[in-house]
mmCIF file with all atom_site columns, C-alpha atoms in Angstrom:
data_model
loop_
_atom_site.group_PDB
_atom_site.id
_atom_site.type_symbol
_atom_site.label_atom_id
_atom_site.label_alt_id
_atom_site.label_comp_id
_atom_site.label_asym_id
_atom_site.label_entity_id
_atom_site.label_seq_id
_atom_site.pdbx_PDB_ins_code
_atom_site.Cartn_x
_atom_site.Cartn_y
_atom_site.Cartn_z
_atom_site.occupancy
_atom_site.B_iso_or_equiv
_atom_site.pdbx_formal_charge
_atom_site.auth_seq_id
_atom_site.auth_comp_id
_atom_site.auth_asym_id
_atom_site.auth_atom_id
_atom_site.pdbx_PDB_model_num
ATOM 1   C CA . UNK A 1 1   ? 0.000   0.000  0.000   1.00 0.00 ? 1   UNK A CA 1
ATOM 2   C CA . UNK A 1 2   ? 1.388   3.577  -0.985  1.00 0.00 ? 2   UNK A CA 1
ATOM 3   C CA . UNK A 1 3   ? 3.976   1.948  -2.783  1.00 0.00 ? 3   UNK A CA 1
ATOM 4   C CA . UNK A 1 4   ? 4.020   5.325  -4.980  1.00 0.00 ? 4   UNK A CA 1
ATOM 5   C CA . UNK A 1 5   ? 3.890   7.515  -2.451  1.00 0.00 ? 5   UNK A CA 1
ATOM 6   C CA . UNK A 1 6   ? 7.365   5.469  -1.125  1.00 0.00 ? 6   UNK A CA 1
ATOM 7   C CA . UNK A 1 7   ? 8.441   6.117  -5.195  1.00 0.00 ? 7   UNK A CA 1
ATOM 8   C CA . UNK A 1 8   ? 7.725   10.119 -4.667  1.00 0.00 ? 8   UNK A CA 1
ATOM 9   C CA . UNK A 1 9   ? 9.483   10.341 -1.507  1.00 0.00 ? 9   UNK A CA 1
ATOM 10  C CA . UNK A 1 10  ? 12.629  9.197  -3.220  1.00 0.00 ? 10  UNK A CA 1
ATOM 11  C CA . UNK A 1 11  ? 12.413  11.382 -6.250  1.00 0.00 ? 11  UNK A CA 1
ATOM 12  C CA . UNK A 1 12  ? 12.539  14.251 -3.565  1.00 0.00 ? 12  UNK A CA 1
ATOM 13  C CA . UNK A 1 13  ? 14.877  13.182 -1.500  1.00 0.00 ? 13  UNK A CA 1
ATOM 14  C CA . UNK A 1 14  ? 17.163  15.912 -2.315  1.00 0.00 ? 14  UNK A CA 1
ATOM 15  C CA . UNK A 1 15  ? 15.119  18.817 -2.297  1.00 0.00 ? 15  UNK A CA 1
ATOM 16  C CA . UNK A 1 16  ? 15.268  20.963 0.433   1.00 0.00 ? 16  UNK A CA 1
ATOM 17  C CA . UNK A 1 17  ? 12.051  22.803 0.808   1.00 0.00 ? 17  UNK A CA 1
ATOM 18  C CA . UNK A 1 18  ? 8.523   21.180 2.703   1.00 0.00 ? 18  UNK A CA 1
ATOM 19  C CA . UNK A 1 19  ? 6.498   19.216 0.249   1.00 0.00 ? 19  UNK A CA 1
ATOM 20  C CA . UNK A 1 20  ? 3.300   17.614 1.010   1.00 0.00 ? 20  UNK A CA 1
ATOM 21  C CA . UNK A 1 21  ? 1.095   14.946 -1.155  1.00 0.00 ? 21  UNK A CA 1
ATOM 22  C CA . UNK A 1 22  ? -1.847  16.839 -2.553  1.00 0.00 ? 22  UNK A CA 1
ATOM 23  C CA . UNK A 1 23  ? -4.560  15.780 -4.499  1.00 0.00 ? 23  UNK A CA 1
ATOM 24  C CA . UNK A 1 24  ? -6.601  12.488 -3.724  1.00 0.00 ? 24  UNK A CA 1
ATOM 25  C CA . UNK A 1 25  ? -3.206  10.790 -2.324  1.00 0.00 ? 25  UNK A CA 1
ATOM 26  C CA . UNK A 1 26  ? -3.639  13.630 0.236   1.00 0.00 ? 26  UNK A CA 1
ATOM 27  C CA . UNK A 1 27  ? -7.302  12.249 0.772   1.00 0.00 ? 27  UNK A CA 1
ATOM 28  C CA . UNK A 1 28  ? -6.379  8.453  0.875   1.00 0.00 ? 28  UNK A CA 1
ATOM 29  C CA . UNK A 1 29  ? -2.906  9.057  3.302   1.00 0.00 ? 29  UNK A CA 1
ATOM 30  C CA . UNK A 1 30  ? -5.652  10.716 6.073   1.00 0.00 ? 30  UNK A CA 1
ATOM 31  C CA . UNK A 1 31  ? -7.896  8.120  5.469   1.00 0.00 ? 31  UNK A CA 1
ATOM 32  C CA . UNK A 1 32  ? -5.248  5.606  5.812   1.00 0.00 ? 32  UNK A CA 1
ATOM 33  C CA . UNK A 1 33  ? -5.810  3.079  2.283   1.00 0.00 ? 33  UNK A CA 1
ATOM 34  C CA . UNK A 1 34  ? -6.087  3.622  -1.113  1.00 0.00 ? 34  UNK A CA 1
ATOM 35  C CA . UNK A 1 35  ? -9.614  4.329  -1.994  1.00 0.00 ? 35  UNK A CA 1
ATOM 36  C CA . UNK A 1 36  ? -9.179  4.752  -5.618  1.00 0.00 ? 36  UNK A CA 1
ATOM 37  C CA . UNK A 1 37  ? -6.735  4.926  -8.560  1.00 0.00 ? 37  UNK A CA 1
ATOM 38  C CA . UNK A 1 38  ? -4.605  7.725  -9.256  1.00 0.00 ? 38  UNK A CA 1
ATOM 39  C CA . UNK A 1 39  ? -3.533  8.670  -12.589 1.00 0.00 ? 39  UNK A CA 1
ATOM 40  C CA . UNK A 1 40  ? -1.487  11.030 -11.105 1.00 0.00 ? 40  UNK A CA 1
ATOM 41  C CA . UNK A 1 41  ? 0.716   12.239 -8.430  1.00 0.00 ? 41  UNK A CA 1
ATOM 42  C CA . UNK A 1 42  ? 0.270   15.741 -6.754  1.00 0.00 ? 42  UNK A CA 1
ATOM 43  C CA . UNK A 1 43  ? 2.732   17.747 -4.346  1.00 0.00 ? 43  UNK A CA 1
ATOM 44  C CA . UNK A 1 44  ? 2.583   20.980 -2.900  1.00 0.00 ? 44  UNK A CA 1
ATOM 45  C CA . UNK A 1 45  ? 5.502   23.441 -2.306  1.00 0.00 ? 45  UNK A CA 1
ATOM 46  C CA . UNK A 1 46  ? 5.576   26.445 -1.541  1.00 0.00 ? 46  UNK A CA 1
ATOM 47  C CA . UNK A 1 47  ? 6.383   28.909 -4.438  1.00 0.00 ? 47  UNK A CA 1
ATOM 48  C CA . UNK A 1 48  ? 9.826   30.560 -3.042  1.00 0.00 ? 48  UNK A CA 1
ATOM 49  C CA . UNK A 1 49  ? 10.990  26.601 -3.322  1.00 0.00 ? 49  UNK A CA 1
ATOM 50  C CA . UNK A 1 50  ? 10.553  26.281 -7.098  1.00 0.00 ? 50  UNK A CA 1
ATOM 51  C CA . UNK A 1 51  ? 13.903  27.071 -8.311  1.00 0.00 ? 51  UNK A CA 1
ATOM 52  C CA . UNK A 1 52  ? 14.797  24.729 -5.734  1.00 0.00 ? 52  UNK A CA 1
ATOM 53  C CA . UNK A 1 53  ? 12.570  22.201 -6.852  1.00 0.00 ? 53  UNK A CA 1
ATOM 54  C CA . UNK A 1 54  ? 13.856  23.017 -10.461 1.00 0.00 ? 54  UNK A CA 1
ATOM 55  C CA . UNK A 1 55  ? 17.389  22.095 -9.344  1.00 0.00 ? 55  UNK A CA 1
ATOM 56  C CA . UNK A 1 56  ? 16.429  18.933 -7.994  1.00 0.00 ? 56  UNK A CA 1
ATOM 57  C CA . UNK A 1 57  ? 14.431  17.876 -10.700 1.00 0.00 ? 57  UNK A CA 1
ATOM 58  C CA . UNK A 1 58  ? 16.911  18.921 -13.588 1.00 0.00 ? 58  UNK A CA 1
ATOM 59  C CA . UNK A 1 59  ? 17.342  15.992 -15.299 1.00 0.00 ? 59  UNK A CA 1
ATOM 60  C CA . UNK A 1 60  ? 13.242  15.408 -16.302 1.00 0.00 ? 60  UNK A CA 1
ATOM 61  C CA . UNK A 1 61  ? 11.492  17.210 -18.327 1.00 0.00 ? 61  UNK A CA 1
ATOM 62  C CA . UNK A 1 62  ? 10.005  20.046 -17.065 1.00 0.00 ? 62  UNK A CA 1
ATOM 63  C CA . UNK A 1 63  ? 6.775   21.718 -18.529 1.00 0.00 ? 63  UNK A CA 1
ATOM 64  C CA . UNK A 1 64  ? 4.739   24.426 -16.572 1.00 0.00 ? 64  UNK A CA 1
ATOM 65  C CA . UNK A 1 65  ? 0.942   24.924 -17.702 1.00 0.00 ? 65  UNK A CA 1
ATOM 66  C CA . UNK A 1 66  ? 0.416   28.425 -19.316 1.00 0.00 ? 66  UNK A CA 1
ATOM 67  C CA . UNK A 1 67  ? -2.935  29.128 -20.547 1.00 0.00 ? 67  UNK A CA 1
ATOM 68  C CA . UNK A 1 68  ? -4.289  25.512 -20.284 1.00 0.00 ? 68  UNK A CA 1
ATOM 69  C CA . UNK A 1 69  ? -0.902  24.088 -22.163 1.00 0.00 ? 69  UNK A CA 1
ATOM 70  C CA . UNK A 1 70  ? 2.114   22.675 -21.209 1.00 0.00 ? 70  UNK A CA 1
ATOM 71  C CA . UNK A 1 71  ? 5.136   25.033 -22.471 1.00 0.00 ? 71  UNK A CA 1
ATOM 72  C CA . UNK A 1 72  ? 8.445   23.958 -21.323 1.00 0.00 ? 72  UNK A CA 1
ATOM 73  C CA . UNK A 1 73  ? 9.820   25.300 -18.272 1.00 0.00 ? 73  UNK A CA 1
ATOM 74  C CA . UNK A 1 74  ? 13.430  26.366 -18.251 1.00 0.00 ? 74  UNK A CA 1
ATOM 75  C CA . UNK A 1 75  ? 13.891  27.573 -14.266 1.00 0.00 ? 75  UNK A CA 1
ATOM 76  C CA . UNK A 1 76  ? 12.490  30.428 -14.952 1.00 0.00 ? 76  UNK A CA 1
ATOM 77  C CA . UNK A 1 77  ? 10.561  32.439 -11.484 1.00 0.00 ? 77  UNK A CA 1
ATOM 78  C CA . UNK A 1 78  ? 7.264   31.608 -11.805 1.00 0.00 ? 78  UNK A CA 1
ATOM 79  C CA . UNK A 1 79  ? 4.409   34.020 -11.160 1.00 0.00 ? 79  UNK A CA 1
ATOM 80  C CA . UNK A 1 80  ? 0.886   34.168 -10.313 1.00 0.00 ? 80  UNK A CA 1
ATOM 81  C CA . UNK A 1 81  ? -1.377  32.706 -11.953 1.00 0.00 ? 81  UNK A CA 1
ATOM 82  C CA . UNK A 1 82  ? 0.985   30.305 -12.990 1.00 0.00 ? 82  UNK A CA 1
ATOM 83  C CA . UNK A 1 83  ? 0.982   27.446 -10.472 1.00 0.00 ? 83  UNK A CA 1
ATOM 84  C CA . UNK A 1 84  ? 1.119   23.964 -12.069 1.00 0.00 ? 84  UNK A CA 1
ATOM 85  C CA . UNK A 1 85  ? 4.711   22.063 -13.216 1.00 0.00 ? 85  UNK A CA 1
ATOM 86  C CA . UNK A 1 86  ? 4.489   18.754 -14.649 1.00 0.00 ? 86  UNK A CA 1
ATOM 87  C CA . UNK A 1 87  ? 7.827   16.670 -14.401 1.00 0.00 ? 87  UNK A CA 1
ATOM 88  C CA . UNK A 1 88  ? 8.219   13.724 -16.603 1.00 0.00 ? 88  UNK A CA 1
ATOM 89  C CA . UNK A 1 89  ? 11.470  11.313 -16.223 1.00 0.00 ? 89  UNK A CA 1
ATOM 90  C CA . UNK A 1 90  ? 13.428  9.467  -18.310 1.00 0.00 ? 90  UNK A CA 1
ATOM 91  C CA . UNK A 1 91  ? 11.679  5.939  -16.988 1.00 0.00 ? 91  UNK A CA 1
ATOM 92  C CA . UNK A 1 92  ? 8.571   7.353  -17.508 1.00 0.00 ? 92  UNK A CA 1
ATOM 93  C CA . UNK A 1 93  ? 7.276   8.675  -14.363 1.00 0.00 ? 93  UNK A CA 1
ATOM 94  C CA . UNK A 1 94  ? 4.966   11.780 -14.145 1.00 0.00 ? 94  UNK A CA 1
ATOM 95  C CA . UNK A 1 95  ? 4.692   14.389 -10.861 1.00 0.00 ? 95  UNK A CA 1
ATOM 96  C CA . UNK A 1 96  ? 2.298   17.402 -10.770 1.00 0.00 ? 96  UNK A CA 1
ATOM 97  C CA . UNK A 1 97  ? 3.535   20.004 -8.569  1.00 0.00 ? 97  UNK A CA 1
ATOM 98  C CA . UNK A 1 98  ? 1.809   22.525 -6.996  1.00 0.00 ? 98  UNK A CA 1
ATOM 99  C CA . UNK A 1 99  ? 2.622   26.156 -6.532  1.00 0.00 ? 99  UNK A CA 1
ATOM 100 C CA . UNK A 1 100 ? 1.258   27.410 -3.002  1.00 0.00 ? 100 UNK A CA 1
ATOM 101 C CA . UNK A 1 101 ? 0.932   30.873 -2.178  1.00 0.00 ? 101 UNK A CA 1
ATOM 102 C CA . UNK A 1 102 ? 1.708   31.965 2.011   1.00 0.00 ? 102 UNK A CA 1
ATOM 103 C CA . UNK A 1 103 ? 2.224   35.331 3.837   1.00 0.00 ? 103 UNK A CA 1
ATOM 104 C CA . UNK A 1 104 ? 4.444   35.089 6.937   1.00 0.00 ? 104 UNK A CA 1
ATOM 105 C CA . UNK A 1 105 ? 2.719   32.250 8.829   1.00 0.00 ? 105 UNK A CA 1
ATOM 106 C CA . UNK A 1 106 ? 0.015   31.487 6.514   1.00 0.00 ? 106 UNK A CA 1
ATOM 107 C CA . UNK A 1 107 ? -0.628  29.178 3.635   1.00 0.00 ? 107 UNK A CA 1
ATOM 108 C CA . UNK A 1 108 ? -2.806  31.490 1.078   1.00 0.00 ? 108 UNK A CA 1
ATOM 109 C CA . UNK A 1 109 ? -5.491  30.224 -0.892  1.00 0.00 ? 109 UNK A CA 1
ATOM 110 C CA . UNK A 1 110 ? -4.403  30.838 -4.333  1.00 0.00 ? 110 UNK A CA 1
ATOM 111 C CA . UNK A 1 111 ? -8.106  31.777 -5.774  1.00 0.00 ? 111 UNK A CA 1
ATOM 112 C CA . UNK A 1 112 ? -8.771  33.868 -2.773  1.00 0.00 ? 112 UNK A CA 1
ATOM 113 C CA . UNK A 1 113 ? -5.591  35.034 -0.480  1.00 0.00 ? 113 UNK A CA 1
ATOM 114 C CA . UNK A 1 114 ? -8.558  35.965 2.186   1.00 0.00 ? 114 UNK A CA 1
ATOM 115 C CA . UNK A 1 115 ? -8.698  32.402 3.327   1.00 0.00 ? 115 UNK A CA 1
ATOM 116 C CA . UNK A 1 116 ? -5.825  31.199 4.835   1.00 0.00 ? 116 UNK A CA 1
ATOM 117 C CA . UNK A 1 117 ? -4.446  28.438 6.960   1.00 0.00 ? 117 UNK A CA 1
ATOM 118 C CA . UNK A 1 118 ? -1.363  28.477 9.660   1.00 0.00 ? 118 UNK A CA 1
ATOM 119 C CA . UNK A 1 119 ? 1.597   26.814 7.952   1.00 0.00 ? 119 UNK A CA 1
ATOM 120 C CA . UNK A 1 120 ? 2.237   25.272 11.320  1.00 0.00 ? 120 UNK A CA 1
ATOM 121 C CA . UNK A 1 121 ? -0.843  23.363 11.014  1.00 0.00 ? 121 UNK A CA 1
ATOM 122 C CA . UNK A 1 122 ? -1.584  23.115 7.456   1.00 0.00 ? 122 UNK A CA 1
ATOM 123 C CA . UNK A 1 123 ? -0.255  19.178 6.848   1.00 0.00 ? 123 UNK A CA 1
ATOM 124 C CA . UNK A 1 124 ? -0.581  16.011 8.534   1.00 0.00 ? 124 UNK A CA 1
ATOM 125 C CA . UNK A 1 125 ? 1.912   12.691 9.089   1.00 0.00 ? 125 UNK A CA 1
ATOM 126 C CA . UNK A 1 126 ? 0.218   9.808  7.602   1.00 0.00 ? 126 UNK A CA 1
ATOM 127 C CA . UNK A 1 127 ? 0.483   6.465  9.556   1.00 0.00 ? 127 UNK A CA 1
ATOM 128 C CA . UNK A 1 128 ? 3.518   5.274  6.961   1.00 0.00 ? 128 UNK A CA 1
ATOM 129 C CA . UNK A 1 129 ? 5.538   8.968  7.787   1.00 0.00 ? 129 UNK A CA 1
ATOM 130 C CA . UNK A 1 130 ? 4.201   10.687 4.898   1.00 0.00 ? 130 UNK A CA 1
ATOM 131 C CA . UNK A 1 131 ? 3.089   14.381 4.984   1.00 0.00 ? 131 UNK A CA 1
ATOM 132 C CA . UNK A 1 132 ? 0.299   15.572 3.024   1.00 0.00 ? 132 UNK A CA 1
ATOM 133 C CA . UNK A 1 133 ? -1.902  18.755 3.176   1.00 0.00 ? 133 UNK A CA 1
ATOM 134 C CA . UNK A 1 134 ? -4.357  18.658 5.279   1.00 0.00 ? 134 UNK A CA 1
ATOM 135 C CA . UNK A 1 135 ? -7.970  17.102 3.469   1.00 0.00 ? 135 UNK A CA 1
ATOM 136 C CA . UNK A 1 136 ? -10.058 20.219 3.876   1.00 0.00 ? 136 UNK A CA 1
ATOM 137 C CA . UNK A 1 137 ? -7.341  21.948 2.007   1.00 0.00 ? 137 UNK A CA 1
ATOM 138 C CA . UNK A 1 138 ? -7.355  19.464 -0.769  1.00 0.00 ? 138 UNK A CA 1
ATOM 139 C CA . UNK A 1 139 ? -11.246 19.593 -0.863  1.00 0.00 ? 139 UNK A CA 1
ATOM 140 C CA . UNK A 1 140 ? -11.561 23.289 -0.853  1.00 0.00 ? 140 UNK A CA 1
ATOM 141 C CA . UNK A 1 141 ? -9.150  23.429 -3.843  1.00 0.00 ? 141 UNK A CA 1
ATOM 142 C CA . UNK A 1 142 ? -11.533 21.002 -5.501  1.00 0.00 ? 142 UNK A CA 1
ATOM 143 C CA . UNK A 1 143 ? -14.407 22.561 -4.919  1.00 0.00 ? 143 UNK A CA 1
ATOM 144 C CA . UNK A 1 144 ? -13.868 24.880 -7.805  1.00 0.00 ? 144 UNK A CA 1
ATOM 145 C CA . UNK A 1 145 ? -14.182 22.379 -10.728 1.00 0.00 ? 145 UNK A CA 1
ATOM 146 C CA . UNK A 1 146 ? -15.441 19.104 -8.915  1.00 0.00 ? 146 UNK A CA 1
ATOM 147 C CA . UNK A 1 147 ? -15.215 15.941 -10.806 1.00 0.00 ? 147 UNK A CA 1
ATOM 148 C CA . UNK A 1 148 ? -16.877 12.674 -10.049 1.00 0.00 ? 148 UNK A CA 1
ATOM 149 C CA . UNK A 1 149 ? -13.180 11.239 -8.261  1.00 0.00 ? 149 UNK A CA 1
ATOM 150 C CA . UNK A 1 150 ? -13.559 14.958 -6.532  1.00 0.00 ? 150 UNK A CA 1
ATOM 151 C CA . UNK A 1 151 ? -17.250 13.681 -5.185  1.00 0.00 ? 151 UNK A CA 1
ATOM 152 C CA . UNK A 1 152 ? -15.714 10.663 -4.792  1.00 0.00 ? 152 UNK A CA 1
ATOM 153 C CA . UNK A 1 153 ? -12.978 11.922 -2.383  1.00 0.00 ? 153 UNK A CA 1
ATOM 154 C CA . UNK A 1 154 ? -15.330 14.260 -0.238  1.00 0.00 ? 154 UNK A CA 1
ATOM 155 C CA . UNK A 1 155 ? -18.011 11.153 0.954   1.00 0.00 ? 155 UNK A CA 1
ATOM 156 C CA . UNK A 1 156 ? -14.436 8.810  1.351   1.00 0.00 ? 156 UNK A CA 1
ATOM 157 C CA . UNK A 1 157 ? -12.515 11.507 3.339   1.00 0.00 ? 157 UNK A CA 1
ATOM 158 C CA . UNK A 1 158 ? -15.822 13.150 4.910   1.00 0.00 ? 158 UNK A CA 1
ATOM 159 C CA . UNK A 1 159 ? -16.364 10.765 8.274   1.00 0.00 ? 159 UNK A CA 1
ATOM 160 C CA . UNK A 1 160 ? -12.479 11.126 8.597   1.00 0.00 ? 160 UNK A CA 1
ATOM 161 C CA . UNK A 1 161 ? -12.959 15.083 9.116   1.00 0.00 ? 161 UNK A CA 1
ATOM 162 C CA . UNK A 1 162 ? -13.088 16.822 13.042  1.00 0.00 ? 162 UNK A CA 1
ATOM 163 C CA . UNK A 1 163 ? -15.530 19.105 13.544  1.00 0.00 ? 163 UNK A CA 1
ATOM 164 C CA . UNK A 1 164 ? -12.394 21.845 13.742  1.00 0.00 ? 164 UNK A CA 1
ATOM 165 C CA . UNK A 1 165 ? -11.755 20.765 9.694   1.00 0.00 ? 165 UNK A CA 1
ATOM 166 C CA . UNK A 1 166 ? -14.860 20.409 8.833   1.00 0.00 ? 166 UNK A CA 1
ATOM 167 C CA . UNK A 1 167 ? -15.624 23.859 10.417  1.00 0.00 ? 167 UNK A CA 1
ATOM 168 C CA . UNK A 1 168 ? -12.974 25.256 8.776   1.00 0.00 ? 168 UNK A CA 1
ATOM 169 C CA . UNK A 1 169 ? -13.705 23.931 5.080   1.00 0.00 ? 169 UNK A CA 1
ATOM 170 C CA . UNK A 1 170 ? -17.524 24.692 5.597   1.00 0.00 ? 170 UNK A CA 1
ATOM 171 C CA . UNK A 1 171 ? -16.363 28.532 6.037   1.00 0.00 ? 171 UNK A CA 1
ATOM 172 C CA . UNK A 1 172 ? -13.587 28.803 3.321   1.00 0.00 ? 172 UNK A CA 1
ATOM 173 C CA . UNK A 1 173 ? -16.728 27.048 1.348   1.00 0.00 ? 173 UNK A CA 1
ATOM 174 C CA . UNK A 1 174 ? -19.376 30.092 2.455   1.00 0.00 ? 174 UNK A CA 1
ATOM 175 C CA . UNK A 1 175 ? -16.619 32.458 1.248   1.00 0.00 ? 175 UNK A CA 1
ATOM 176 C CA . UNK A 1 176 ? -15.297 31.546 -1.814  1.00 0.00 ? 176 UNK A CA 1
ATOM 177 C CA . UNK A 1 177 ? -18.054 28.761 -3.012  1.00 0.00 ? 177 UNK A CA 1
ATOM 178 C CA . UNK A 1 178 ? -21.681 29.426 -1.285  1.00 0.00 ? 178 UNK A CA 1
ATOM 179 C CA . UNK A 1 179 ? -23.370 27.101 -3.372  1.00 0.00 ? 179 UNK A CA 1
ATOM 180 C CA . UNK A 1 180 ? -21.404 24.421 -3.577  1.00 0.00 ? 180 UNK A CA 1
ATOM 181 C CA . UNK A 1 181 ? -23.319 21.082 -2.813  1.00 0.00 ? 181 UNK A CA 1
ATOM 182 C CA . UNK A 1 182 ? -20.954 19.722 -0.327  1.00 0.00 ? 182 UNK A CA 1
ATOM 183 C CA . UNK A 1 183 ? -22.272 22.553 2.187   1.00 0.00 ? 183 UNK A CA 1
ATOM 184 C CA . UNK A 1 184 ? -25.482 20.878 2.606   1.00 0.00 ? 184 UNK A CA 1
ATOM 185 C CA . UNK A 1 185 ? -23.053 17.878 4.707   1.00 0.00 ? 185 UNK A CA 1
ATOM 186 C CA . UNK A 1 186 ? -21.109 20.286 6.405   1.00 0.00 ? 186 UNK A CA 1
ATOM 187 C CA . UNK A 1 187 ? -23.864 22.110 7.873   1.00 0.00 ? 187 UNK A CA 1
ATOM 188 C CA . UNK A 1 188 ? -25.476 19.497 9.662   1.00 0.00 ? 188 UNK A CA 1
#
């Protein structure tokens, strides 16, 4: 189980900034198994790591997503709005990586730098060691173009919330999303 979470973990290994699984392997390390298949494999860093991140990764191919294509990235600093690198290695392996926005102590949502989160407390240890962001995070960020998986994720991950995330993600929700389904669970 998490076998390529274990895979991830090495391709890292010598980059020196905080990462954290994102995505639905963020969902499946807090629930503890592997609910579905990924196609994928998403990490967060924080965007003052990319070049970094760039360095460590410098023998894959490197692409960043401009205007809904991938145009090859060449360690250049990357600005807002762009936010999304996709490495791809010699062997054949893929990685997403995700640009995060933060202010001082805070993680910054990167739609709407009003809602925020303290860095401190913004990722979890799964059982196997591995850090991911925290699941309300992950759901908030896919509450903006929700997918079946997305649905998928939210009833999986939802019994596995505390009232104090489920608090949380039911206000960032109010803000930035008022109509989005999943409030109707998160209000009862």
């Amino acid at each position: 189980m998490f076998e390529k979470c274990t895979e991830v973990c090495q391709w890292l290994s010598e980059f020196d900034g905080e990462w954290w699984f994102a995505g639905g392997w963020a969902i499946d390390l807090h629930i503890g198994e592997e609910t579905r298949h990924h196609e994928d494999v998403e990490v967060a860093i924080f965007r003052e790591n990319q070049l970094d991140l760039y360095e460590t990764l410098k023998s894959w191919h490197l692409y960043v997503v401009k205007q809904k294509e991938l145009k090859r990235w060449e360690g250049e600093t990357l600005l807002l709005p762009d936010h999304e690198i996709h490495a791809f290695s010699q062997e054949g392996h893929r990685l997403e990586i995700l640009l995060n926005e933060k202010s001082r102590h805070y993680w910054q949502f990167r739609r709407d730098p009003s809602i925020t989160f303290e860095i401190s407390r913004m990722h979890l240890q799964s059982e196997h060691g591995y850090a991911y962001l925290n699941p309300e995070i992950v759901l908030l960020y896919k509450s903006t173009y929700t997918k079946e998986k997305d649905e998928g994720d939210f009833r999986h991950v939802f019994p596995y919330l505390n009232e104090h995330q489920k608090e949380w993600l039911k206000q960032a929700l109010m803000h930035h999303h008022p109509e989005h389904r999943w409030l109707e669970a998160l209000l009862y």
